[in-house]
PDB file of C-alpha atoms in Angstrom:
ATOM      1  CA  UNK A 148    -150.783 -33.007 -68.661  1.00 55.00           C
ATOM      2  CA  UNK A 149    -152.757 -34.363 -71.643  1.00 63.00           C
ATOM      3  CA  UNK A 150    -153.374 -32.281 -74.859  1.00 60.00           C
ATOM      4  CA  UNK A 151    -157.094 -32.145 -73.886  1.00 60.00           C
ATOM      5  CA  UNK A 152    -156.562 -30.355 -70.792  1.00 66.00           C
ATOM      6  CA  UNK A 153    -153.891 -28.128 -72.133  1.00 64.00           C
ATOM      7  CA  UNK A 154    -155.989 -27.071 -74.989  1.00 62.00           C
ATOM      8  CA  UNK A 155    -159.194 -27.160 -73.167  1.00 65.00           C
ATOM      9  CA  UNK A 156    -161.006 -29.662 -75.010  1.00 60.00           C
ATOM     10  CA  UNK A 157    -162.763 -32.293 -72.930  1.00 63.00           C
ATOM     11  CA  UNK A 158    -162.362 -36.014 -73.401  1.00 63.00           C
ATOM     12  CA  UNK A 159    -160.208 -37.441 -76.223  1.00 57.00           C
ATOM     13  CA  UNK A 160    -160.330 -35.440 -79.124  1.00 60.00           C
ATOM     14  CA  UNK A 161    -158.474 -35.919 -82.727  1.00 69.00           C
ATOM     15  CA  UNK A 162    -155.432 -34.088 -83.472  1.00 70.00           C
ATOM     16  CA  UNK A 163    -156.721 -32.388 -86.400  1.00 72.00           C
ATOM     17  CA  UNK A 164    -159.899 -31.036 -84.292  1.00 70.00           C
ATOM     18  CA  UNK A 165    -157.477 -29.469 -81.636  1.00 69.00           C
ATOM     19  CA  UNK A 166    -156.500 -25.801 -82.373  1.00 71.00           C
ATOM     20  CA  UNK A 167    -152.817 -25.281 -83.099  1.00 74.00           C
ATOM     21  CA  UNK A 168    -150.662 -24.213 -80.312  1.00 74.00           C
ATOM     22  CA  UNK A 169    -147.177 -23.233 -81.509  1.00 76.00           C
ATOM     23  CA  UNK A 170    -144.199 -21.973 -79.186  1.00 83.00           C
ATOM     24  CA  UNK A 171    -142.577 -19.007 -80.512  1.00 86.00           C
ATOM     25  CA  UNK A 172    -140.186 -16.262 -79.135  1.00 86.00           C
ATOM     26  CA  UNK A 173    -141.519 -13.796 -76.474  1.00 86.00           C
ATOM     27  CA  UNK A 174    -142.687 -10.262 -77.259  1.00 88.00           C
ATOM     28  CA  UNK A 175    -139.942  -8.047 -78.287  1.00 89.00           C
ATOM     29  CA  UNK A 176    -137.567 -11.087 -78.797  1.00 87.00           C
ATOM     30  CA  UNK A 177    -135.029 -12.710 -76.900  1.00 89.00           C
ATOM     31  CA  UNK A 178    -132.023 -11.017 -75.299  1.00 90.00           C
ATOM     32  CA  UNK A 179    -128.947 -11.158 -77.394  1.00 90.00           C
ATOM     33  CA  UNK A 180    -126.425 -14.099 -76.782  1.00 87.00           C
ATOM     34  CA  UNK A 181    -123.083 -13.245 -75.774  1.00 84.00           C
ATOM     35  CA  UNK A 182    -120.669 -15.134 -77.479  1.00 83.00           C
ATOM     36  CA  UNK A 183    -117.622 -13.016 -77.900  1.00 82.00           C
ATOM     37  CA  UNK A 184    -114.613 -14.331 -75.875  1.00 81.00           C
ATOM     38  CA  UNK A 185    -113.466 -12.030 -72.952  1.00 82.00           C
ATOM     39  CA  UNK A 186    -109.765 -12.435 -72.473  1.00 78.00           C
ATOM     40  CA  UNK A 187    -107.810 -10.223 -69.959  1.00 79.00           C
ATOM     41  CA  UNK A 188    -104.877  -8.472 -71.081  1.00 80.00           C
ATOM     42  CA  UNK A 189    -102.701  -9.404 -68.045  1.00 86.00           C
ATOM     43  CA  UNK A 190     -99.323 -10.902 -68.252  1.00 87.00           C
ATOM     44  CA  UNK A 191     -96.374 -10.564 -70.593  1.00 90.00           C
ATOM     45  CA  UNK A 192     -96.485  -9.489 -74.173  1.00 90.00           C
ATOM     46  CA  UNK A 193     -95.818 -12.046 -76.982  1.00 92.00           C
ATOM     47  CA  UNK A 194     -92.509 -10.118 -77.798  1.00 95.00           C
ATOM     48  CA  UNK A 195     -91.558 -10.384 -73.923  1.00 96.00           C
ATOM     49  CA  UNK A 196     -92.119 -14.212 -74.073  1.00 96.00           C
ATOM     50  CA  UNK A 197     -90.199 -14.387 -77.623  1.00 97.00           C
ATOM     51  CA  UNK A 198     -87.022 -12.611 -76.368  1.00 98.00           C
ATOM     52  CA  UNK A 199     -87.275 -14.702 -72.827  1.00 98.00           C
ATOM     53  CA  UNK A 200     -87.339 -17.970 -74.856  1.00 98.00           C
ATOM     54  CA  UNK A 201     -84.712 -16.548 -77.373  1.00 98.00           C
ATOM     55  CA  UNK A 202     -82.520 -15.752 -74.402  1.00 98.00           C
ATOM     56  CA  UNK A 203     -82.774 -19.056 -72.665  1.00 98.00           C
ATOM     57  CA  UNK A 204     -82.019 -20.865 -75.860  1.00 98.00           C
ATOM     58  CA  UNK A 205     -78.879 -18.534 -76.621  1.00 98.00           C
ATOM     59  CA  UNK A 206     -77.826 -19.209 -73.161  1.00 98.00           C
ATOM     60  CA  UNK A 207     -78.158 -22.780 -73.390  1.00 97.00           C
ATOM     61  CA  UNK A 208     -76.279 -22.899 -76.819  1.00 98.00           C
ATOM     62  CA  UNK A 209     -73.458 -20.936 -75.099  1.00 98.00           C
ATOM     63  CA  UNK A 210     -72.987 -23.623 -72.603  1.00 97.00           C
ATOM     64  CA  UNK A 211     -73.014 -26.451 -74.848  1.00 97.00           C
ATOM     65  CA  UNK A 212     -70.521 -24.636 -76.971  1.00 97.00           C
ATOM     66  CA  UNK A 213     -68.281 -24.104 -73.605  1.00 97.00           C
ATOM     67  CA  UNK A 214     -69.031 -27.757 -72.798  1.00 96.00           C
ATOM     68  CA  UNK A 215     -67.697 -28.798 -76.282  1.00 96.00           C
ATOM     69  CA  UNK A 216     -64.482 -26.643 -75.881  1.00 95.00           C
ATOM     70  CA  UNK A 217     -63.717 -28.512 -72.352  1.00 95.00           C
ATOM     71  CA  UNK A 218     -64.217 -31.991 -73.663  1.00 94.00           C
ATOM     72  CA  UNK A 219     -61.989 -31.405 -76.848  1.00 91.00           C
TER      73      UNK A 219
END
């Protein structure tokens, strides 16, 4: 559609002669935007993960020590 049809002015008209038509927010404003992260609280806690990793590391180091004793 042309500006002449939209602004109800017949034929070609100068931009300066056309009424100003500016977009704006709807009455009452826009709905609020949800931007907060919603992360579920399932799964193991940070402490449980840390203890499991520490236990696996400790067991691995124990096995390395046992292998070193045999190799000596």
